[in-house]
Coordinates of C-alpha atoms and ligand atoms in Angstrom, one line a residue:
M1 CA -16.2 14.9 48.3
A2 CA -19.2 13.4 45.9
I3 CA -20.2 13.7 42.3
T4 CA -22.7 16.5 42.0
T5 CA -26.4 15.3 41.5
R6 CA -29.4 16.8 40.0
L7 CA -32.9 15.9 41.2
F8 CA -35.3 14.8 38.3
K9 CA -38.9 15.3 38.7
D10 CA -38.2 16.2 42.2
K11 CA -37.2 12.7 43.3
L12 CA -34.4 11.1 41.2
P13 CA -31.0 12.1 42.0
I14 CA -29.3 11.9 38.7
S15 CA -25.5 12.4 38.5
L16 CA -24.6 15.4 36.7
L17 CA -22.0 13.7 34.7
G18 CA -23.4 10.8 32.4
L19 CA -21.6 7.7 30.9
G20 CA -22.0 7.8 27.1
T21 CA -21.2 4.4 25.5
M22 CA -20.7 5.1 21.9
R23 CA -16.9 5.7 22.2
L24 CA -15.7 2.8 24.5
P25 CA -12.4 1.3 24.2
R26 CA -12.4 -1.1 21.2
I27 CA -10.5 -4.5 20.6
N28 CA -8.5 -2.5 17.9
S29 CA -9.0 0.7 16.0
E30 CA -10.3 -0.8 12.9
A31 CA -13.3 -2.8 14.8
S32 CA -16.4 -1.5 16.6
K33 CA -16.3 -4.4 18.8
I34 CA -15.9 -3.4 22.4
D35 CA -12.7 -4.3 24.5
D36 CA -15.0 -5.9 27.3
A37 CA -12.1 -6.1 30.0
R38 CA -11.3 -2.3 29.5
A39 CA -14.7 -1.1 29.1
K40 CA -15.8 -3.0 32.2
E41 CA -13.1 -1.5 34.3
M42 CA -14.4 2.0 33.2
L43 CA -18.0 1.2 33.7
D44 CA -17.2 -0.2 37.3
Y45 CA -15.1 2.7 38.0
A46 CA -17.8 5.3 37.0
L47 CA -20.5 3.5 39.2
A48 CA -18.2 3.4 42.1
H49 CA -17.5 7.2 41.9
G50 CA -21.2 8.0 41.7
I51 CA -22.1 8.1 37.9
N52 CA -25.5 6.6 37.8
Y53 CA -26.8 7.5 34.2
I54 CA -25.6 5.2 31.5
D55 CA -26.6 5.9 28.0
T56 CA -26.7 3.7 25.1
A57 CA -28.4 3.2 21.6
Y58 CA -29.2 0.5 19.2
M59 CA -26.5 1.2 16.8
Y60 CA -23.6 2.2 19.2
H61 CA -20.7 0.3 18.3
E62 CA -22.6 -1.3 15.5
G63 CA -25.0 -2.9 18.2
D64 CA -22.1 -4.1 20.6
S65 CA -22.7 -1.2 23.4
E66 CA -26.1 -2.8 24.3
R67 CA -24.7 -6.4 24.5
F68 CA -21.7 -5.1 26.5
L69 CA -23.9 -3.3 29.0
G70 CA -26.2 -6.3 29.3
E71 CA -23.5 -8.4 30.3
A72 CA -21.4 -6.0 32.3
L73 CA -24.1 -4.5 34.4
A74 CA -25.4 -8.0 35.5
D75 CA -23.3 -8.0 38.7
H76 CA -24.5 -4.3 39.6
D77 CA -27.9 -3.9 41.7
R78 CA -30.4 -2.8 39.0
A79 CA -31.7 -0.1 41.2
S80 CA -28.4 1.6 41.6
Y81 CA -28.2 3.0 38.1
Y82 CA -30.4 4.5 35.3
L83 CA -30.3 3.2 31.8
A84 CA -31.0 5.3 28.8
D85 CA -31.6 3.7 25.3
K86 CA -33.1 4.9 21.8
M87 CA -35.4 3.9 19.1
P88 CA -33.7 4.2 15.8
I89 CA -36.7 5.0 13.6
W90 CA -34.6 4.8 10.5
M91 CA -34.3 1.0 11.1
A92 CA -38.1 0.5 11.2
E93 CA -40.4 0.4 8.2
T94 CA -43.6 -1.0 10.3
A95 CA -45.1 -0.8 13.9
E96 CA -43.9 -4.4 14.1
D97 CA -40.2 -3.2 13.7
V98 CA -40.6 -0.9 16.3
E99 CA -41.9 -3.6 18.6
R100 CA -39.3 -6.0 17.5
I101 CA -36.4 -3.5 18.1
F102 CA -37.8 -2.5 21.7
N103 CA -38.0 -6.1 22.7
H104 CA -34.5 -6.8 21.2
Q105 CA -33.1 -3.9 23.2
L106 CA -34.6 -5.3 26.7
Q107 CA -33.2 -8.8 25.7
K108 CA -29.7 -7.5 24.9
L109 CA -29.6 -5.3 27.9
K110 CA -31.0 -8.1 30.2
T111 CA -33.5 -5.9 31.8
D112 CA -37.1 -5.7 31.7
Y113 CA -37.3 -2.0 31.9
I114 CA -35.5 1.0 30.7
D115 CA -35.4 4.2 32.7
F116 CA -35.0 6.8 30.2
Y117 CA -36.2 6.0 26.6
L118 CA -35.9 8.4 23.7
L119 CA -36.9 8.6 20.1
H120 CA -33.5 8.7 18.8
S121 CA -32.1 11.7 16.5
Q122 CA -35.5 13.4 15.8
N123 CA -35.4 15.8 12.9
K124 CA -38.4 16.7 10.6
A125 CA -38.2 13.5 8.7
N126 CA -37.6 11.0 11.4
F127 CA -40.4 12.8 13.5
E128 CA -42.9 12.3 10.7
K129 CA -42.0 8.7 10.5
C130 CA -42.4 8.3 14.1
K131 CA -45.8 9.9 13.8
A132 CA -47.0 7.8 10.9
L133 CA -45.8 4.5 12.7
G134 CA -47.5 5.6 16.1
V135 CA -44.2 5.4 17.9
Y136 CA -45.1 7.7 20.7
E137 CA -48.4 5.9 21.2
F138 CA -46.3 2.5 21.3
L139 CA -43.8 3.8 23.9
S140 CA -46.5 5.4 26.1
R141 CA -48.1 2.0 26.4
K142 CA -44.8 0.7 27.5
R143 CA -44.4 3.4 29.8
E144 CA -47.8 2.4 31.5
E145 CA -46.8 -1.2 31.3
G146 CA -43.5 -0.2 33.3
A147 CA -41.0 -1.3 30.4
I148 CA -40.3 2.3 30.2
R149 CA -40.1 4.8 33.2
Y150 CA -39.6 8.0 31.3
L151 CA -40.1 9.0 27.7
G152 CA -38.0 11.7 25.8
F153 CA -36.2 12.2 22.5
S154 CA -32.9 13.3 21.2
F155 CA -32.7 16.0 18.6
H156 CA -30.7 17.3 15.7
D157 CA -32.7 20.0 13.6
T158 CA -33.8 23.5 13.8
P159 CA -35.7 25.2 16.7
D160 CA -38.8 25.4 14.7
V161 CA -38.8 21.6 14.4
L162 CA -38.0 21.2 18.2
Q163 CA -40.9 23.5 19.2
E164 CA -43.3 21.4 16.8
I165 CA -42.0 18.2 18.6
V166 CA -42.6 19.7 22.0
D167 CA -45.9 20.9 21.0
T168 CA -47.2 17.5 19.7
Y169 CA -46.6 15.3 22.6
A170 CA -45.8 15.5 26.4
W171 CA -42.3 14.6 27.0
D172 CA -40.5 13.9 30.5
F173 CA -37.1 15.0 29.1
A174 CA -35.2 15.8 25.9
Q175 CA -31.6 15.5 24.7
I176 CA -29.8 18.3 22.8
Q177 CA -26.3 19.1 21.5
L178 CA -25.1 21.8 23.8
N179 CA -21.6 23.3 23.9
Y180 CA -20.2 26.8 24.0
A181 CA -19.2 26.6 20.3
D182 CA -22.7 25.7 19.2
W183 CA -24.6 28.1 21.6
E184 CA -24.8 30.4 18.6
I185 CA -23.8 28.5 15.5
Q186 CA -26.1 25.6 16.0
D187 CA -28.8 27.4 17.7
A188 CA -28.2 25.4 20.9
R189 CA -29.2 28.7 22.9
R190 CA -32.7 28.7 21.3
Q191 CA -33.0 24.9 21.7
Y192 CA -32.2 25.2 25.3
E193 CA -34.8 28.0 25.8
I194 CA -37.3 26.0 24.1
L195 CA -36.9 23.1 26.6
A196 CA -36.6 25.4 29.6
E197 CA -39.8 27.4 28.7
N198 CA -41.6 24.0 28.4
K199 CA -40.1 22.9 31.8
I200 CA -38.7 19.8 30.0
P201 CA -35.4 18.6 31.8
C202 CA -32.4 18.7 29.4
I203 CA -29.8 16.2 28.6
V204 CA -26.6 17.4 26.8
M205 CA -24.8 15.4 24.3
E206 CA -21.5 16.5 22.6
P207 CA -20.6 19.0 25.4
V208 CA -17.0 18.7 23.9
R209 CA -18.1 18.7 20.2
G210 CA -16.8 15.3 19.3
G211 CA -13.2 16.4 21.0
A212 CA -12.8 19.6 19.2
L213 CA -13.2 21.6 22.3
A214 CA -10.5 19.4 24.2
D215 CA -7.9 21.2 22.1
V216 CA -9.7 24.4 20.8
C217 CA -6.8 26.3 19.3
P218 CA -3.5 27.8 20.6
S219 CA -4.7 31.2 21.6
A220 CA -8.0 29.9 23.3
N221 CA -5.9 27.0 25.0
E222 CA -3.4 29.6 26.3
R223 CA -6.2 31.6 28.0
F224 CA -7.8 28.8 29.5
R225 CA -4.6 27.4 30.9
A226 CA -3.6 30.9 32.4
A227 CA -7.1 31.0 34.1
R228 CA -6.8 27.7 35.8
P229 CA -3.5 25.7 35.3
D230 CA -4.5 22.6 36.5
A231 CA -7.8 22.3 34.6
S232 CA -7.9 20.4 31.4
I233 CA -9.2 22.3 28.3
A234 CA -12.0 19.7 27.9
S235 CA -13.2 20.4 31.5
W236 CA -14.2 23.9 30.6
A237 CA -16.7 22.5 27.9
I238 CA -18.2 20.0 30.4
R239 CA -18.5 22.8 33.1
Y240 CA -20.0 25.2 30.7
A241 CA -22.9 22.6 29.9
A242 CA -23.3 21.6 33.5
S243 CA -23.6 25.1 34.3
M244 CA -27.1 25.6 32.8
P245 CA -29.5 25.3 35.5
N246 CA -32.1 23.2 33.2
V247 CA -29.5 20.7 32.4
M248 CA -30.1 17.3 34.2
T249 CA -26.9 15.5 33.0
V250 CA -24.0 15.9 30.6
L251 CA -23.2 12.8 28.6
S252 CA -19.7 12.3 28.0
G253 CA -18.5 9.5 25.5
M254 CA -15.4 8.6 27.4
S255 CA -12.8 6.3 25.5
N256 CA -10.3 5.7 28.5
M257 CA -9.8 6.1 32.3
E258 CA -7.9 9.4 31.9
Q259 CA -11.0 10.9 30.2
L260 CA -13.3 9.5 32.9
E261 CA -11.0 10.6 35.9
D262 CA -10.7 14.0 34.5
N263 CA -14.6 14.4 34.0
L264 CA -15.2 12.9 37.6
A265 CA -12.9 15.5 39.0
T266 CA -14.8 18.3 37.1
M267 CA -18.2 17.2 38.1
T268 CA -17.3 16.2 41.9
D269 CA -18.3 19.2 44.1
F270 CA -19.2 20.9 41.0
K271 CA -18.7 24.6 40.7
P272 CA -20.6 26.5 37.9
L273 CA -18.7 29.0 35.6
T274 CA -18.4 32.5 36.8
E275 CA -19.4 35.3 34.7
E276 CA -15.7 35.8 33.8
E277 CA -15.3 32.2 32.9
L278 CA -18.3 32.1 30.7
A279 CA -16.8 35.0 28.9
L280 CA -13.7 33.0 28.3
C281 CA -15.7 30.2 27.0
Y282 CA -17.4 32.6 24.3
S283 CA -13.9 34.2 23.3
A284 CA -12.4 30.6 23.0
A285 CA -15.8 29.7 20.5
H286 CA -14.8 33.0 18.7
D287 CA -11.2 31.8 18.1
W288 CA -12.2 28.3 17.3
R289 CA -14.6 29.5 14.6
M290 CA -11.9 32.0 13.2
K291 CA -8.8 29.8 13.3
D292 CA -9.2 28.6 9.7
V293 CA -10.6 31.7 8.2
I294 CA -8.6 32.9 5.0
P295 CA -8.0 36.6 5.5
C296 CA -9.4 37.6 2.1
T297 CA -10.8 41.2 1.8
G298 CA -12.5 40.7 -1.5
C299 CA -10.6 43.4 -3.0
R300 CA -10.1 41.4 -6.3
Y301 CA -6.7 42.5 -7.1
C302 CA -5.9 38.7 -7.8
M303 CA -8.3 38.6 -10.6
D304 CA -8.9 37.7 -13.4
C305 CA -7.5 34.1 -12.8
P306 CA -6.3 32.7 -16.3
A307 CA -8.0 29.3 -15.2
G308 CA -11.3 30.9 -14.6
V309 CA -11.3 30.7 -10.8
D310 CA -13.5 33.1 -9.0
I311 CA -10.7 33.4 -6.2
P312 CA -12.6 35.9 -3.7
A313 CA -16.0 34.0 -4.2
M314 CA -14.4 30.6 -3.5
F315 CA -12.7 32.1 -0.2
A316 CA -16.0 33.8 0.9
L317 CA -17.8 30.3 0.6
F318 CA -15.1 28.6 2.4
N319 CA -15.0 31.3 5.3
D320 CA -18.7 30.9 5.8
Y321 CA -18.1 27.3 6.0
T322 CA -15.5 27.3 8.5
M323 CA -17.2 30.1 10.8
N324 CA -20.4 28.4 10.8
K325 CA -19.4 24.7 10.7
A326 CA -22.1 24.3 8.1
R327 CA -20.8 21.6 6.0
G328 CA -24.2 20.8 4.2
R329 CA -24.7 24.5 3.4
Y330 CA -20.9 24.7 1.8
A331 CA -21.7 21.7 -0.4
R332 CA -24.8 23.2 -1.6
A333 CA -23.1 26.4 -2.3
L334 CA -20.4 24.9 -4.2
T335 CA -22.7 22.6 -6.1
D336 CA -24.7 25.8 -7.0
A337 CA -21.6 27.8 -8.3
D338 CA -20.6 27.8 -11.8
P339 CA -18.3 24.7 -12.1
A340 CA -15.7 26.7 -14.3
T341 CA -15.2 29.2 -11.4
R342 CA -14.6 26.5 -8.6
P343 CA -11.2 25.5 -6.9
H344 CA -10.4 22.5 -8.9
N345 CA -9.7 24.6 -12.0
C346 CA -6.5 26.0 -10.4
V347 CA -3.3 25.2 -12.3
A348 CA -1.2 26.7 -9.6
C349 CA 0.3 29.3 -12.1
G350 CA 0.8 31.8 -9.0
M351 CA -0.1 35.0 -10.8
C352 CA -2.7 35.6 -8.2
A353 CA -0.7 35.5 -5.3
E354 CA 2.0 38.2 -6.5
Q355 CA -1.1 40.7 -6.6
C356 CA -2.7 39.9 -3.1
P357 CA -2.3 42.8 -0.6
Q358 CA -3.0 40.2 2.1
H359 CA -0.1 37.9 1.2
I360 CA -2.5 34.9 0.9
A361 CA -0.8 31.7 -0.3
I362 CA -3.6 31.5 -3.0
P363 CA -2.3 28.5 -4.9
E364 CA -1.9 26.5 -1.9
K365 CA -5.2 27.3 -0.3
M366 CA -6.8 26.6 -3.7
A367 CA -5.3 23.2 -3.6
E368 CA -6.8 22.6 -0.2
L369 CA -10.2 23.8 -1.2
A370 CA -10.1 21.6 -4.2
K371 CA -9.5 18.5 -2.3
L372 CA -12.6 19.6 0.0
E373 CA -14.7 20.3 -3.2
A374 CA -13.9 16.6 -4.4
K375 CA -15.2 15.3 -1.2
L376 CA -18.4 17.5 -1.0
V377 CA -19.4 17.9 -4.7
K378 CA -20.4 14.8 -6.8
A379 CA -18.9 15.1 -10.4
Ligands
SF4_1 S1 -2.7 30.1 -8.9 FE1 -4.8 29.2 -9.2 S2 -6.3 30.6 -8.7 FE2 -4.1 31.7 -8.9 S3 -4.3 32.8 -10.8 FE3 -3.3 30.7 -11.0 S4 -4.8 29.2 -11.7 FE4 -6.0 31.2 -10.9
SF4_2 S1 -6.3 40.0 -3.8 FE1 -6.0 38.7 -1.8 S2 -7.5 39.7 -0.5 FE2 -7.9 40.5 -2.7 S3 -9.8 39.3 -3.3 FE3 -7.8 38.0 -4.0 S4 -7.3 36.9 -2.4 FE4 -8.7 38.1 -1.6

């Protein structure tokens, strides 16, 4: 049995699992420096088991990821794998900076070409800067010269911005955040559709949402285990992303051999999700969104608070945040709210909790919300 591949441009067989190198083993938990011996063992194992797409970026491990790959790949045939790297436009102020960074990447990677090159983390502001500095034109020249084989971008913004980027230039591929939790809440569905409509092959990042979907919540985990007792919880998320027909490869930022072996098992002789399994993923996404929701009905029996806290309003803002995982929106809403009504005013008198028909431990919840408020709202 071999790892499943998909054909890119009808000719390049790309492994459906790609090795992301932003979370490689480190020399200790404080440092970004890579533990070369352990990381090399993983890299060699990945290549030996058919992974041929290796993804890095200028700032991964604070620059150590490219250095590591340049050294660790030296004893592998350059034609046996595809390297992906990215232009961090926020680190460039001039066109000369762009050229300097690109040349530095080739030097660190000890190669004279990069197979898949991306404009890193495109959003409205970064894309405007790329246009102003002529980055696409520069990279197109590099493609013509053979220093880049395929040109794409990675993306973090709204579908409207994605549509604009797709309409502005011709792209060989694009990379988006796609997983069953973000399918609705981060507009991943619309982003995937835009790429498919424009026949742009899709690379998936964050299939396990930074690890959150490796341990969703007790109810979802239980249903996953009942359906496939031998499969890890993370494998459901990997299979979800890989089941999309326009997905070329699913990147996983693996940190140890256990994760690598689990992902390899999932992608070897790959079986897409059935309709029933797909429904299970969406029910898990629902439970994940709801797991921290405060069961406040807005009845206002707890009001008025002697300290001025608008209890139901504060709970409503928090619930919107937890259901939509929209941290920036929550921060803005808290900032806009009257400071006298915000959680930090609570003095834990307990009067409200006695009145709450939902038996919510309001003072304790308010203390949690006050901590979050302190992090999100500048004094
Ligand atoms: S416990 Fe806090 S939120 Fe509840 S009434 Fe007292 S001060 Fe207001
Ligand atoms: S009494 Fe309980 S359910 Fe009603 S608004 Fe207050 S916290 Fe919410």
